[in-house]
């Protein structure tokens, strides 16, 4: 801030090595966006609630994503705010939504954004990407990637049989971002670094943990994750109450690709 007013500063290094620093006033819309990010970041820390920030970029200014601001504002709820970031980017503050839920919300707005095939989006989350509005903004800029790929649901498949894991990956790969693992250590590492939407595992795992034990561990780390079990047995399974209450289902192997896809869509509510 300068004299109580928000000023935007950008530093760029020229080819000859000279640093160029540009300072300019923000428009009222830009001020509202930045102040909303600062306010919700503070509230999120105080109230221990998730906050996400999305930065959506279009390649063109004239027919760019800023033209969709009126429609997006109309679709916003009380905990969401959208505004211009610069000439070809808009920012969206999502209060109360973490990584998986934030991606789902962005998917719901695809029809309002126009040609999403040309758009890029960067998504950051409070705590995962720091505890200030500045670090969240930096993370969103750094993570910018193709819109469709960035908001696709992420599915982790854990199975002792690498062939089964690969087959599930092939079936789901067109609609989802699929991560595969056959080892407990690798699964735990993915769980630490990735925000997951669905976790698919064998109910009858061989090794130190069972399928239900592994799902319970996964849900303790990421409570919003949706579990999906597979099993070679045709007898009905009695799932622990906490998993049954969460809507966990069991697919009997072998299953048709369409059955698996429908189960995923049901788990995600799409």
PDB file of N, CA, C and O in Angstrom, residues 156 158 181-193 208-209 214 217:
ATOM      1  N   UNK A 156      -6.424 -41.855  -7.248  1.00  0.00           N
ATOM      2  CA  UNK A 156      -5.278 -42.687  -6.887  1.00  0.00           C
ATOM      3  C   UNK A 156      -5.722 -44.138  -6.834  1.00  0.00           C
ATOM      4  O   UNK A 156      -6.686 -44.486  -6.139  1.00  0.00           O
ATOM      5  N   UNK A 158      -4.554 -47.903  -5.859  1.00  0.00           N
ATOM      6  CA  UNK A 158      -3.573 -48.725  -5.150  1.00  0.00           C
ATOM      7  C   UNK A 158      -4.003 -50.181  -5.261  1.00  0.00           C
ATOM      8  O   UNK A 158      -5.089 -50.560  -4.808  1.00  0.00           O
ATOM      9  N   UNK A 181      -0.259 -46.878  -7.896  1.00  0.00           N
ATOM     10  CA  UNK A 181       0.744 -47.323  -6.928  1.00  0.00           C
ATOM     11  C   UNK A 181       0.485 -48.781  -6.575  1.00  0.00           C
ATOM     12  O   UNK A 181      -0.664 -49.222  -6.495  1.00  0.00           O
ATOM     13  N   UNK A 182       1.574 -49.519  -6.367  1.00  0.00           N
ATOM     14  CA  UNK A 182       1.471 -50.903  -5.906  1.00  0.00           C
ATOM     15  C   UNK A 182       2.136 -51.092  -4.543  1.00  0.00           C
ATOM     16  O   UNK A 182       2.094 -52.186  -3.993  1.00  0.00           O
ATOM     17  N   UNK A 183       2.756 -50.018  -4.027  1.00  0.00           N
ATOM     18  CA  UNK A 183       3.482 -50.123  -2.767  1.00  0.00           C
ATOM     19  C   UNK A 183       2.945 -49.104  -1.768  1.00  0.00           C
ATOM     20  O   UNK A 183       2.615 -47.972  -2.114  1.00  0.00           O
ATOM     21  N   UNK A 184       2.876 -49.517  -0.516  1.00  0.00           N
ATOM     22  CA  UNK A 184       2.325 -48.678   0.545  1.00  0.00           C
ATOM     23  C   UNK A 184       3.123 -47.393   0.707  1.00  0.00           C
ATOM     24  O   UNK A 184       2.554 -46.306   0.877  1.00  0.00           O
ATOM     25  N   UNK A 185       4.450 -47.492   0.640  1.00  0.00           N
ATOM     26  CA  UNK A 185       5.294 -46.308   0.802  1.00  0.00           C
ATOM     27  C   UNK A 185       5.003 -45.275  -0.279  1.00  0.00           C
ATOM     28  O   UNK A 185       4.901 -44.067  -0.003  1.00  0.00           O
ATOM     29  N   UNK A 186       4.858 -45.731  -1.515  1.00  0.00           N
ATOM     30  CA  UNK A 186       4.585 -44.819  -2.626  1.00  0.00           C
ATOM     31  C   UNK A 186       3.207 -44.180  -2.474  1.00  0.00           C
ATOM     32  O   UNK A 186       3.023 -42.989  -2.753  1.00  0.00           O
ATOM     33  N   UNK A 187       2.237 -44.962  -2.024  1.00  0.00           N
ATOM     34  CA  UNK A 187       0.884 -44.429  -1.821  1.00  0.00           C
ATOM     35  C   UNK A 187       0.886 -43.335  -0.754  1.00  0.00           C
ATOM     36  O   UNK A 187       0.255 -42.288  -0.910  1.00  0.00           O
ATOM     37  N   UNK A 188       1.598 -43.569   0.321  1.00  0.00           N
ATOM     38  CA  UNK A 188       1.666 -42.556   1.387  1.00  0.00           C
ATOM     39  C   UNK A 188       2.365 -41.292   0.912  1.00  0.00           C
ATOM     40  O   UNK A 188       2.001 -40.186   1.310  1.00  0.00           O
ATOM     41  N   UNK A 189       3.365 -41.437   0.060  1.00  0.00           N
ATOM     42  CA  UNK A 189       4.068 -40.264  -0.474  1.00  0.00           C
ATOM     43  C   UNK A 189       3.138 -39.461  -1.385  1.00  0.00           C
ATOM     44  O   UNK A 189       3.102 -38.226  -1.321  1.00  0.00           O
ATOM     45  N   UNK A 190       2.376 -40.151  -2.234  1.00  0.00           N
ATOM     46  CA  UNK A 190       1.402 -39.459  -3.099  1.00  0.00           C
ATOM     47  C   UNK A 190       0.368 -38.745  -2.250  1.00  0.00           C
ATOM     48  O   UNK A 190      -0.016 -37.607  -2.527  1.00  0.00           O
ATOM     49  N   UNK A 191      -0.060 -39.388  -1.185  1.00  0.00           N
ATOM     50  CA  UNK A 191      -1.069 -38.818  -0.291  1.00  0.00           C
ATOM     51  C   UNK A 191      -0.576 -37.532   0.347  1.00  0.00           C
ATOM     52  O   UNK A 191      -1.350 -36.595   0.577  1.00  0.00           O
ATOM     53  N   UNK A 192       0.726 -37.452   0.622  1.00  0.00           N
ATOM     54  CA  UNK A 192       1.289 -36.255   1.250  1.00  0.00           C
ATOM     55  C   UNK A 192       1.368 -35.075   0.291  1.00  0.00           C
ATOM     56  O   UNK A 192       1.212 -33.922   0.698  1.00  0.00           O
ATOM     57  N   UNK A 193       1.586 -35.341  -0.989  1.00  0.00           N
ATOM     58  CA  UNK A 193       1.847 -34.237  -1.913  1.00  0.00           C
ATOM     59  C   UNK A 193       0.679 -33.907  -2.847  1.00  0.00           C
ATOM     60  O   UNK A 193       0.691 -32.870  -3.514  1.00  0.00           O
ATOM     61  N   UNK A 208       0.932 -55.607   4.907  1.00  0.00           N
ATOM     62  CA  UNK A 208       0.821 -55.185   6.303  1.00  0.00           C
ATOM     63  C   UNK A 208      -0.498 -54.516   6.650  1.00  0.00           C
ATOM     64  O   UNK A 208      -0.835 -54.382   7.833  1.00  0.00           O
ATOM     65  N   UNK A 209      -1.238 -54.035   5.662  1.00  0.00           N
ATOM     66  CA  UNK A 209      -2.531 -53.400   5.953  1.00  0.00           C
ATOM     67  C   UNK A 209      -3.596 -53.978   5.033  1.00  0.00           C
ATOM     68  O   UNK A 209      -3.311 -54.428   3.916  1.00  0.00           O
ATOM     69  N   UNK A 214      -6.263 -49.218   4.986  1.00  0.00           N
ATOM     70  CA  UNK A 214      -5.606 -48.220   4.145  1.00  0.00           C
ATOM     71  C   UNK A 214      -6.556 -47.068   3.836  1.00  0.00           C
ATOM     72  O   UNK A 214      -6.157 -45.897   3.869  1.00  0.00           O
ATOM     73  N   UNK A 217      -6.792 -44.816   6.762  1.00  0.00           N
ATOM     74  CA  UNK A 217      -5.598 -43.975   6.853  1.00  0.00           C
ATOM     75  C   UNK A 217      -5.673 -42.819   5.861  1.00  0.00           C
ATOM     76  O   UNK A 217      -5.342 -41.669   6.194  1.00  0.00           O
TER      77      UNK A 217
END
